[in-house]
Coordinates of C-alpha atoms in Angstrom, one line a residue:
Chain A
X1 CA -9.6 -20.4 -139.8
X2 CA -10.8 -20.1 -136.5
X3 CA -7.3 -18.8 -134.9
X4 CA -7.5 -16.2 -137.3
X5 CA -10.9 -15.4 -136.9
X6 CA -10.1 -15.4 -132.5
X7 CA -7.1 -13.2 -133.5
X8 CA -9.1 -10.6 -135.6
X9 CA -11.4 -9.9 -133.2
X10 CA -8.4 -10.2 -130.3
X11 CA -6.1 -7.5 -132.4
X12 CA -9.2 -4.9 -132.1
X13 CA -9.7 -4.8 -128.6
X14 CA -6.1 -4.4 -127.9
X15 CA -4.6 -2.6 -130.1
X16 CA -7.1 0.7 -130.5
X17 CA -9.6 2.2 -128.5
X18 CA -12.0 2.0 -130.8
X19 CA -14.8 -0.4 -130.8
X20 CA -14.8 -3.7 -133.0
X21 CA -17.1 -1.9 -135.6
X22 CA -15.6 0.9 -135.9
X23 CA -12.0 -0.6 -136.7
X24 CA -12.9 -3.6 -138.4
X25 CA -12.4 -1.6 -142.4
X26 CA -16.1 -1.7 -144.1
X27 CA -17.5 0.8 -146.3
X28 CA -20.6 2.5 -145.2
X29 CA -22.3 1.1 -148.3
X30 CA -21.5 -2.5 -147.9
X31 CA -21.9 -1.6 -144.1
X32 CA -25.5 -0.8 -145.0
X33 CA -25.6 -3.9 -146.7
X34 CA -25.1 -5.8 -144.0
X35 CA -27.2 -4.4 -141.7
X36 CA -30.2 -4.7 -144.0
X37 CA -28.7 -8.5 -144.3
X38 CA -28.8 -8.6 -140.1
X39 CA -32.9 -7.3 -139.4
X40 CA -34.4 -8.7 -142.7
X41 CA -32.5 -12.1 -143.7
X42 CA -31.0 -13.0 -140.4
X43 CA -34.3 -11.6 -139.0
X44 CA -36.5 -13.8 -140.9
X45 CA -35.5 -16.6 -138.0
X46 CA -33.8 -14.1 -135.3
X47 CA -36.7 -11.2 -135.9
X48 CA -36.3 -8.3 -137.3
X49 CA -35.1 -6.8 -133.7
X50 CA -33.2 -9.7 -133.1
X51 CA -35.4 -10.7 -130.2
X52 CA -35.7 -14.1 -131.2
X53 CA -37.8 -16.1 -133.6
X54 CA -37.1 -19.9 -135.1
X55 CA -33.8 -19.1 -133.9
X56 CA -32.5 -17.6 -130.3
X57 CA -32.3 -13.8 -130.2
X58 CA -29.1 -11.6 -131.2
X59 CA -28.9 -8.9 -128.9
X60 CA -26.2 -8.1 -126.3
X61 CA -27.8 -9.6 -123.8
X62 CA -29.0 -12.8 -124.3
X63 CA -24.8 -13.0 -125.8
X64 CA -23.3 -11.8 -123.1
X65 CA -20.1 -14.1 -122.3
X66 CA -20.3 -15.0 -125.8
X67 CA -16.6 -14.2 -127.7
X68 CA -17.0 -12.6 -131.3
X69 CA -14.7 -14.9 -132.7
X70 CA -17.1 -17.8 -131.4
X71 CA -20.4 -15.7 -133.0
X72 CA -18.4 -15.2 -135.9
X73 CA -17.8 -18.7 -136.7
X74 CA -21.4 -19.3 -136.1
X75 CA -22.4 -17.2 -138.9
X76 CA -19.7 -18.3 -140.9
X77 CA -20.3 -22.1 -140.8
X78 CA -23.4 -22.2 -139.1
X79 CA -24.1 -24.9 -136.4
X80 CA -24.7 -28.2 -138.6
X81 CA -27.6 -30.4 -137.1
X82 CA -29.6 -27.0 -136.6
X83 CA -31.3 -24.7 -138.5
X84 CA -28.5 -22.4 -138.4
X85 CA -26.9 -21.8 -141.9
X86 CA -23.6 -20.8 -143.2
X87 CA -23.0 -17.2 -144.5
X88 CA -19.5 -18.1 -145.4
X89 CA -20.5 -17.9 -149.2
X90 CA -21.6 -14.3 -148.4
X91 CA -20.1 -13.2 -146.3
X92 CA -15.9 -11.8 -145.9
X93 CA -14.3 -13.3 -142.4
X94 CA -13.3 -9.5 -141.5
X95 CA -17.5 -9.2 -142.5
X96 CA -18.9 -11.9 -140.0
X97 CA -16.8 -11.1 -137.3
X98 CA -17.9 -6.8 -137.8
X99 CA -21.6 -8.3 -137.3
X100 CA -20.5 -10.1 -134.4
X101 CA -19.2 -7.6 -132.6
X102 CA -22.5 -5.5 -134.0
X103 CA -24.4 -7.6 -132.2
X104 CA -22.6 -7.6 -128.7
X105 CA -22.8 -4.0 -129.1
X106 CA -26.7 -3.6 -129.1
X107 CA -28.3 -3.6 -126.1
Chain B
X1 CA -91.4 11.1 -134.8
X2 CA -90.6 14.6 -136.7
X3 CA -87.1 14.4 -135.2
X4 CA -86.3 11.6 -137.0
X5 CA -85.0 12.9 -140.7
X6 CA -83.4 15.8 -139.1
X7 CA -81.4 13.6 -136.9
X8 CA -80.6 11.0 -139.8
X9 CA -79.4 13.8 -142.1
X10 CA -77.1 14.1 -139.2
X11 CA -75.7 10.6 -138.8
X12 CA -75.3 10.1 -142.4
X13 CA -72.7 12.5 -143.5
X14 CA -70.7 10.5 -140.8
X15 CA -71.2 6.9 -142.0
X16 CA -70.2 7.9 -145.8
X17 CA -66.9 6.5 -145.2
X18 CA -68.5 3.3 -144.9
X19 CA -70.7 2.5 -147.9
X20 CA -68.6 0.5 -149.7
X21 CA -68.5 -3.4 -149.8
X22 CA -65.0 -4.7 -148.9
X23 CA -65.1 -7.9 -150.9
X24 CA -61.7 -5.9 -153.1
X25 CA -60.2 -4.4 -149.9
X26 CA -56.6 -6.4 -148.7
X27 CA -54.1 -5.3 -146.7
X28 CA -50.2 -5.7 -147.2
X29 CA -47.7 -5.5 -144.1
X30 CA -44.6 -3.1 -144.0
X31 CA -42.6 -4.9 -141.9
X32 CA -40.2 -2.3 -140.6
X33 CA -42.7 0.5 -139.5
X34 CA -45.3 -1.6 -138.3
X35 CA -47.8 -0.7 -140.0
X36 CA -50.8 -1.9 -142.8
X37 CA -51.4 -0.2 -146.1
X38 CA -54.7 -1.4 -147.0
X39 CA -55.5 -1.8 -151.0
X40 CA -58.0 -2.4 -153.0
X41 CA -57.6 -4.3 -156.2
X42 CA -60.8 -3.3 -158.4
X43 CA -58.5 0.0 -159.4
X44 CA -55.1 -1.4 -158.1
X45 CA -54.5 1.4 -155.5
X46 CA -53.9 2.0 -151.4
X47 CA -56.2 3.7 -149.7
X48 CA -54.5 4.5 -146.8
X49 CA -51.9 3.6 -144.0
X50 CA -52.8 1.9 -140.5
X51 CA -49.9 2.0 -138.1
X52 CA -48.4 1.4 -134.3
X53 CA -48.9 -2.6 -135.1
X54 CA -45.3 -3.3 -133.3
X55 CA -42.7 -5.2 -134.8
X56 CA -44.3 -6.9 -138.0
X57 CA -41.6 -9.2 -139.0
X58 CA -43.0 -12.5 -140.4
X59 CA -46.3 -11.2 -139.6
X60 CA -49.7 -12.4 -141.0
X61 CA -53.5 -11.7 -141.5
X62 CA -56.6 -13.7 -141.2
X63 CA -60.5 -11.6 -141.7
X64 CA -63.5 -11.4 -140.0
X65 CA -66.1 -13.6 -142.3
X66 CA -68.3 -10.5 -143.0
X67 CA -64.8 -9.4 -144.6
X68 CA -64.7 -6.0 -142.2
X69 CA -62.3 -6.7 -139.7
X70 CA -58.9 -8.0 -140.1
X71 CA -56.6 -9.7 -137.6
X72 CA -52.7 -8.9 -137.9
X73 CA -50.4 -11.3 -136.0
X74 CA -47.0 -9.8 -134.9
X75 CA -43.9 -11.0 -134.2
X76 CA -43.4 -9.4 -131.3
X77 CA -46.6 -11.2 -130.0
X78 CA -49.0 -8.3 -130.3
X79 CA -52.5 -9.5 -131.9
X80 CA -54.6 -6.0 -133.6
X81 CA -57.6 -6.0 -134.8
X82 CA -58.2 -3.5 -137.6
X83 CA -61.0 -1.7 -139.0
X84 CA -61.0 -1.9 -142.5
X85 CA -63.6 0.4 -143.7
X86 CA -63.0 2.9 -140.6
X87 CA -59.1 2.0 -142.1
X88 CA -57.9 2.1 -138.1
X89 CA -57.1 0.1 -134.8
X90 CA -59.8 -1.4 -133.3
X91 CA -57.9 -2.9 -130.7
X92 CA -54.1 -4.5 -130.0
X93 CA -53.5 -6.9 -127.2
X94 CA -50.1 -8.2 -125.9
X95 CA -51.0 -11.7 -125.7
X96 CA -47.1 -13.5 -125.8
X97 CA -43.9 -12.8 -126.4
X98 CA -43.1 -14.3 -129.7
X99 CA -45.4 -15.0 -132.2
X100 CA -45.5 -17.0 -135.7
X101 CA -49.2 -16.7 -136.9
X102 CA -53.0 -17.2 -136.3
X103 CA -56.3 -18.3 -137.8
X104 CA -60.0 -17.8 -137.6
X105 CA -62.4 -20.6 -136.5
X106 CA -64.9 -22.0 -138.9
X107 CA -67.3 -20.1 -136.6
X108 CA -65.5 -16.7 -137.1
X109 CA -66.0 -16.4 -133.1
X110 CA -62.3 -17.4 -132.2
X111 CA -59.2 -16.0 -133.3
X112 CA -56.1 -18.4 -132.4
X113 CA -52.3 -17.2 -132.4
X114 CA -49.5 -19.6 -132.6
X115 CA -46.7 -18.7 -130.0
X116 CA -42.9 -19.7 -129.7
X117 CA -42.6 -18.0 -126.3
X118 CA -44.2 -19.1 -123.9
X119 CA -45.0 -22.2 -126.8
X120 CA -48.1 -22.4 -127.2
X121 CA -51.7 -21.4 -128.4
X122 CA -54.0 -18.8 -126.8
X123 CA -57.2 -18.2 -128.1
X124 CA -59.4 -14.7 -128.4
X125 CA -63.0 -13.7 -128.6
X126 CA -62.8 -12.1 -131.6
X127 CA -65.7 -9.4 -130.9
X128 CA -63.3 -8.4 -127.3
X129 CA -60.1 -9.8 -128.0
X130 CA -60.6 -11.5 -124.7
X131 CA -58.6 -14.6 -123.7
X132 CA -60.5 -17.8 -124.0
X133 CA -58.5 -20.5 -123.8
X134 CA -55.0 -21.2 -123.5
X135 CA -53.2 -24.3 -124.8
X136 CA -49.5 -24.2 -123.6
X137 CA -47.3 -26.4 -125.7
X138 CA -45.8 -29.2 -123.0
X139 CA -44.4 -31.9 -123.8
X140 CA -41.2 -34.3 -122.6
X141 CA -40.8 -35.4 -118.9
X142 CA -39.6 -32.0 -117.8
X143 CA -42.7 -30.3 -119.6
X144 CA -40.7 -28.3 -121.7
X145 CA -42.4 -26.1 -124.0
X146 CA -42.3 -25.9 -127.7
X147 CA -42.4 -23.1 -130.0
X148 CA -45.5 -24.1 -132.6
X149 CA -46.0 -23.6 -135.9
X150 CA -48.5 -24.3 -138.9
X151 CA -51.7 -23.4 -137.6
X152 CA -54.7 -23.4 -139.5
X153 CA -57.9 -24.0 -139.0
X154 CA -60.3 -26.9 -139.7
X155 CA -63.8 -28.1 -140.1
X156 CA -65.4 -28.6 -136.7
X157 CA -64.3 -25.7 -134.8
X158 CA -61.3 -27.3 -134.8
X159 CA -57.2 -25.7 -135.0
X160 CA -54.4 -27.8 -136.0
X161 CA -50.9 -27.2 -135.5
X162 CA -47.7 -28.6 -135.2
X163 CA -44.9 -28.1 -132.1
X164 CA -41.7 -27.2 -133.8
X165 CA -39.1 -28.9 -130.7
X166 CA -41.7 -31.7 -130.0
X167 CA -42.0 -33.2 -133.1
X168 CA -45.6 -33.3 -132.9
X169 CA -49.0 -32.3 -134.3
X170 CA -52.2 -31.1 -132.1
X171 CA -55.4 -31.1 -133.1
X172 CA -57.6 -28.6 -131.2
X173 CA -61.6 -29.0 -130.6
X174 CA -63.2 -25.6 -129.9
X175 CA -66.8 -26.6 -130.1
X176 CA -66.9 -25.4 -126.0
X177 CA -64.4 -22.7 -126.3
X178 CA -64.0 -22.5 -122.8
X179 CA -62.9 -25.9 -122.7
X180 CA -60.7 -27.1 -125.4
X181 CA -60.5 -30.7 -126.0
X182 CA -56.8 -31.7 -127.6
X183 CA -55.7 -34.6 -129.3
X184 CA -51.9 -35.1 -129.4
X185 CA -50.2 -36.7 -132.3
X186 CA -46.3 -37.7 -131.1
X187 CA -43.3 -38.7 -132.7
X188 CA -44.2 -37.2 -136.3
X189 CA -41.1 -36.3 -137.2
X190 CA -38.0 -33.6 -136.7
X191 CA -38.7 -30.0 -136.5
X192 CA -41.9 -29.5 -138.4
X193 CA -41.5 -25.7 -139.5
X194 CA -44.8 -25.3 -141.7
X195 CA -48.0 -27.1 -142.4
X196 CA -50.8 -26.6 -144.7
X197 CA -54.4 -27.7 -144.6
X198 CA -56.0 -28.7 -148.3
X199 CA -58.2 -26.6 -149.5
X200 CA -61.5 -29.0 -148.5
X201 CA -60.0 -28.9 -145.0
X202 CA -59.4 -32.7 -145.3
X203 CA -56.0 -33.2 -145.1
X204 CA -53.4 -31.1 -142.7
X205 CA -49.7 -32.0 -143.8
X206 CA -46.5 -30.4 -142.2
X207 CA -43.2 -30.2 -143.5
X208 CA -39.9 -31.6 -141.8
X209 CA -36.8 -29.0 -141.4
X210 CA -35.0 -32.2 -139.8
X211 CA -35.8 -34.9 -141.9
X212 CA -36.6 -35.5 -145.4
X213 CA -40.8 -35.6 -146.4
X214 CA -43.8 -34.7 -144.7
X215 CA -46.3 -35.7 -141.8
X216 CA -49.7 -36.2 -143.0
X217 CA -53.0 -36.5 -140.9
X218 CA -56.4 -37.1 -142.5
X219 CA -58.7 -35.1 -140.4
X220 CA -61.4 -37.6 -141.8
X221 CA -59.5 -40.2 -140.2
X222 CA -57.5 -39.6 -136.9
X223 CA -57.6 -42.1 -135.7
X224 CA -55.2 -43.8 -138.3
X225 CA -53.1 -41.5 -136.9
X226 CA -49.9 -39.8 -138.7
X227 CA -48.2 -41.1 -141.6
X228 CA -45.0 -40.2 -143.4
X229 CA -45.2 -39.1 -147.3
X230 CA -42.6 -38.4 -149.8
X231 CA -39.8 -40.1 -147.2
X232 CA -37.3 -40.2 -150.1
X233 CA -37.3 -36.9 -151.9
X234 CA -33.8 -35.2 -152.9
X235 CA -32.1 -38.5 -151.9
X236 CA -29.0 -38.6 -153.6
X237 CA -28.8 -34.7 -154.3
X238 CA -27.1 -32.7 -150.9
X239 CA -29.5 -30.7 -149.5
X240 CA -28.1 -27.3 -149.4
X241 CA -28.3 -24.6 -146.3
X242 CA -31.7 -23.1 -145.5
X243 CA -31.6 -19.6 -145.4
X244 CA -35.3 -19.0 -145.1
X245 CA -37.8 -21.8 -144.4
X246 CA -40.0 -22.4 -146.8
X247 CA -44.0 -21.5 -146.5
X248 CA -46.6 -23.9 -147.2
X249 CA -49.5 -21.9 -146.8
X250 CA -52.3 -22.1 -149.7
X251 CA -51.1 -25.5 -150.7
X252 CA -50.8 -25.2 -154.4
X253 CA -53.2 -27.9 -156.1
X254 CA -54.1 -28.0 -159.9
X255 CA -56.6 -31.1 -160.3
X256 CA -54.9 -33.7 -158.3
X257 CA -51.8 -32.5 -158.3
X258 CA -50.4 -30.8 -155.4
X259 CA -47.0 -28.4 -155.9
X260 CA -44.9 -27.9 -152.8
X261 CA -41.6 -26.5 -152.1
X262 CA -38.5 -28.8 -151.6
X263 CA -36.5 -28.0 -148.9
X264 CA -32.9 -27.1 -149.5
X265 CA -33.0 -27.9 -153.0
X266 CA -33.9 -26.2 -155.9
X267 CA -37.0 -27.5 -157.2
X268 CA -40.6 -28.0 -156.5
X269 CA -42.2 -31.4 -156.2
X270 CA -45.3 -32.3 -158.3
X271 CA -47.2 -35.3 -155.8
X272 CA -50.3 -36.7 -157.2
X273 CA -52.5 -36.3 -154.2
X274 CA -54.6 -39.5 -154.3
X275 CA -51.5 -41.8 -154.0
X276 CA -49.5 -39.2 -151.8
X277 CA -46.6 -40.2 -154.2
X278 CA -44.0 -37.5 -155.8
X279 CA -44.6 -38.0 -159.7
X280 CA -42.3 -35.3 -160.6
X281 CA -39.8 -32.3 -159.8
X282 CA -39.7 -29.1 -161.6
X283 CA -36.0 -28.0 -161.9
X284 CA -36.2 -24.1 -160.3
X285 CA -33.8 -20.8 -159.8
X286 CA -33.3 -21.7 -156.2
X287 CA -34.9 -22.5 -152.9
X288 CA -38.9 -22.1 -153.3
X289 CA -40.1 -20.2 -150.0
X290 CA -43.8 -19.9 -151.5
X291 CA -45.5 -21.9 -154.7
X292 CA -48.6 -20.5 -155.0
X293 CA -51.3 -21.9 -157.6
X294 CA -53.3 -19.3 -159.7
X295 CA -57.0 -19.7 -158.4
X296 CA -57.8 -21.4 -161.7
X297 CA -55.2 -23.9 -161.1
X298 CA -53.4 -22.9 -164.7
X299 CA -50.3 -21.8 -163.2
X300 CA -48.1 -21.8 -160.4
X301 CA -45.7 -18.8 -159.2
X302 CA -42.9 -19.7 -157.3
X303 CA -40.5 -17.5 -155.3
X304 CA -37.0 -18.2 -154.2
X305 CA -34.5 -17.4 -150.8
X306 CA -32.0 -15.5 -150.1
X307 CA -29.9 -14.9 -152.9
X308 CA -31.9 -15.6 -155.8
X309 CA -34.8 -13.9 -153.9
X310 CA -35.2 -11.3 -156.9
X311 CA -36.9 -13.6 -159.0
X312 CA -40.3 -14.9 -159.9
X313 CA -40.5 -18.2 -161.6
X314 CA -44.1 -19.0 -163.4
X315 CA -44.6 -22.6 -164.5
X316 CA -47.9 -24.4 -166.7
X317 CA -49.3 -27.1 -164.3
X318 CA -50.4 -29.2 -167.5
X319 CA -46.6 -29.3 -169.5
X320 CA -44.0 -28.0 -166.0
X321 CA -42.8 -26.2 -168.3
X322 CA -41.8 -22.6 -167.2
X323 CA -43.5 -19.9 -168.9
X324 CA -42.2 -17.1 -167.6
X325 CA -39.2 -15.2 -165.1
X326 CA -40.1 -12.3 -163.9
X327 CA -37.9 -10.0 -161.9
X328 CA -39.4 -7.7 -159.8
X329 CA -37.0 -6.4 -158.0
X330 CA -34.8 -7.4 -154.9
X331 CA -36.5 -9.2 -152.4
X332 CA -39.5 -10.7 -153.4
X333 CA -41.5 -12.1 -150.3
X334 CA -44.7 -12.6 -151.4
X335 CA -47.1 -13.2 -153.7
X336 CA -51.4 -12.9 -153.4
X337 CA -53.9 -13.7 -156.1
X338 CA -56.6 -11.9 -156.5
X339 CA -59.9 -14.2 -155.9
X340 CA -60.4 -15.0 -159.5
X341 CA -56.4 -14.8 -160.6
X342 CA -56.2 -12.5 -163.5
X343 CA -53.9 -10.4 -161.1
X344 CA -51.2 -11.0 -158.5
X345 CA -49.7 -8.7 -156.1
X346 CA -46.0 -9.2 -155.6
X347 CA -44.1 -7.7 -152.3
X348 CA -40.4 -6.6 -153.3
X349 CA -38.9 -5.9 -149.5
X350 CA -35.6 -4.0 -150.8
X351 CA -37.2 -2.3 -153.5
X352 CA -39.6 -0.9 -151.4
X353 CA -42.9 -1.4 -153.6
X354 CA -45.5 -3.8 -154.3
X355 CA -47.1 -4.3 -158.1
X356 CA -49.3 -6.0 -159.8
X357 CA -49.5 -7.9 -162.3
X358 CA -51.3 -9.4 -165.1
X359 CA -51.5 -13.0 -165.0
X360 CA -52.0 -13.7 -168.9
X361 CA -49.5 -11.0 -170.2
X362 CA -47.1 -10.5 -167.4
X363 CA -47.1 -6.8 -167.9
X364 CA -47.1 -5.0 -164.9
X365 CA -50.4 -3.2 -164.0
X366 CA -49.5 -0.7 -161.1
X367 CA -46.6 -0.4 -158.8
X368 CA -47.4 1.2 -155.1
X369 CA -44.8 2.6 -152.7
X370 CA -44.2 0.7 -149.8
X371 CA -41.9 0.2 -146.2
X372 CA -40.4 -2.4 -146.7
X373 CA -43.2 -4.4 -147.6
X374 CA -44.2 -8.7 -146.8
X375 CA -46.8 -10.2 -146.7
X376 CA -50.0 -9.4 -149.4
X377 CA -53.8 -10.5 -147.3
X378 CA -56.8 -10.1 -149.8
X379 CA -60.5 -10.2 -148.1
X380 CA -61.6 -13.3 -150.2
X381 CA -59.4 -15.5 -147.7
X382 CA -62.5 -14.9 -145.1
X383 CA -64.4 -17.7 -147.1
X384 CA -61.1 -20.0 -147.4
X385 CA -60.9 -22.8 -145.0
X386 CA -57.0 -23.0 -143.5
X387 CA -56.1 -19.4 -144.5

């Protein structure tokens, strides 16, 4: 699970210009979805900018060094002894690691 | 002398705005614009917008005790203080960096914000908004701080709160503001994430996010210290992920039994609140984030987390048995009685309204357009010790 997850967000970056979000296959609606998901419901411990709340804030910054596939597994399975949940029920793989990326791509 | 009426028929036509009692007025919070829509619930309507709050997420309300003024903690650590018959900002200060929520002394003279950066508590004038005191949250050998939640306040000038990384609950005595005397309780338990005060102001009781039950300290009686209550609840069942802590605000008590949510499981427990023993669990849709008694104690309304946050779940306190399922919509954050219960406003985030309804029928009495709406605030919490 993880190798794939590592490899996902590995293929992007080489294989196309394009940023993760924009190659990673998502249609705007669900796309939509998730990004409401990201500042309301990951944002109810993260804040709703993702400065940081019960949990540590989600912008660029404070992840800098911080490899998608790693962030992705984090939202996947969460980080057991912490408040940090898994999404894995809601959420695709190709899904967590597109908000990843997301969030290494916000200032 | 003869100047007088002539200059009066001049102020007047400017005070208008103002003669009406605010004893109905609330305000609601629309968390992605940051701004206020303040209602009034004798006609079910808004009566206007209030904005440039900042980032409103998770945000709160206490009032004024003459019910004018209200003060809106942000997230993003901005405290305002808002004019409710004027309907604008007074004032907004930038008094932290990360904020959870505030209360109003006994006195009405202080206004206290829980912060998780810097941790800590800093406390305003609430005429000026002016710092009085500062209470950082310190605590190991390296005096780390910790980010604090469940604030309330209590009889004696006093705040109580709890330190979310410590493990620990404060009590706070503001009878000389300027030089607040703190007691510390340690080693309470893991992670308190919430904490109530009963409605007499008696007993302040925090949740655990790390370990099963809660921490209870009689205010009566501190120096008994803090003791552990309902160790044992959902042992056997797996707790399931959080995805939103649950509140405990407005501690839900119908005669002597107090309703609470369970964390991670899918039920609320009924403890009988003279023993402080769990006499029963109500079987519910999902995770409870709030269980909030009707004033007359008759009911209680329970909402749920993320996903079976579309749902409203009422339940008699006398049978547990549930009466009703409403769905309002998805999202629903929050839910605010009116003082005497025949009505309850319900927030519905992703369906962008908030409505009303009737308490006895269940039909819905109004529905108003909203941003993204949270949290519901009514005036009548002035007069409400812990809220």
């Amino acid at each position: 699970m993880g190798k794939r997850l590592g490899a996902l967000a590995l293929g992007i970056l080489f294989m196309t210009g394009l940023s993760a979000t924009e190659y990673i296959q998502i249609s705007p609606a669900r796309q939509a979805e998730l990004r409401n998901l990201l500042a309301q419901d990951c944002g109810s411990c993260h804040g709703l900018r993702l400065r940081g709340g019960l949990g540590p804030p989600l912008r660029g910054a404070a992840l800098a060094g911080k490899p998608a596939s790693y962030l992705a597994a984090t939202i996947l399975f969460g980080r057991p002894g912490t408040a940090m949940p898994p999404w894995q029920p809601f959420l695709t793989e190709e899904e967590a690691v597109w908000l990843a990326n997301l969030l290494l791509e916000q200032p | 002398m003869k100047f007088y009426p002539f200059l009066l028929s001049l102020l007047l036509p400017l005070q208008s705005f103002a003669e009406r009692g605010t004893g109905d007025l609330g305000l609601f919070i629309e968390r992605a614009s940051g701004s206020v829509q303040l209602i009034e619930t004798s006609g079910n309507t808004a009566l206007g917008r209030i904005e440039g709050l900042g980032d409103l997420s998770h945000a709160s309300v206490v009032f004024s005790r003459d019910e004018r003024y209200a003060f809106v903690f942000g997230r993003d650590g901005g405290l305002s203080k808002v004019d409710l018959l004027e309907k604008r900002l007074v004032k907004r200060i930038q008094q932290g960096g990360n904020s959870i929520g505030g209360a109003i002394s006994q006195d009405g003279r202080l206004v206290a914000v829980s912060n998780y950066a810097p941790g800590g508590v800093r406390i305003f004038d609430t005429e000026t908004l002016d710092l009085v005191a500062d209470i950082p949250a310190t605590y190991g050998e390296r005096g780390e701080r910790s980010k604090v939640v469940g604030l309330v306040d209590a009889p004696g000038n006093r705040f109580v709160f709890s330190l979310w990384d410590a493990g620990e609950i404060w009590i706070a005595d503001l009878k000389d503001p300027q030089h607040p005397k703190v007691q510390r309780f340690a080693q309470i338990g893991k992670n308190p994430y919430d904490a109530l005060i009963t409605p007499d102001g008696r007993y302040y009781i925090a949740g655990l996010f790390g370990e099963d039950g809660f921490a209870l300290l009689d205010l009566w009686h501190p120096e008994a210290g803090v003791r552990r209550i309902l160790p044992h609840y959902g042992k056997g069942d797996q707790r399931l992920p959080v995805y939103k802590m649950p509140h405990l605000e407005g501690w839900a008590v119908a005669g002597r039994r107090a309703f609470v949510p369970a964390m991670g499981h899918h039920a609320v427990l009924v403890i009988d609140m003279e023993t402080w023993q769990e006499i029963g669990q109500i079987p519910v849709k999902g995770q409870p984030v709030f269980v909030m008694a009707r004033p007359d104690g008759r009911q209680i309304w329970v909402n749920f987390a993320f996903p079976d946050n579309g749902y409203i779940q009422v339940f008699d306190t006398e049978t547990l048995a549930l009466v009703k399922e409403l769905h309002p919509g998805p999202a629903v954050l929050h839910m605010e009685f009116e003082p005497k219960g025949e009505e309850v406003w319900v927030s519905v985030r992703d369906g962008n309204e908030v409505q009303v309804y009737d308490t006895a029928s269940f039909t819905r009495r109004a529905t108003l357009p909203a941003k993204k709406p949270s949290g519901i605030f009514l005036t009548a919490r002035a007069h409400k010790i812990g809220l």
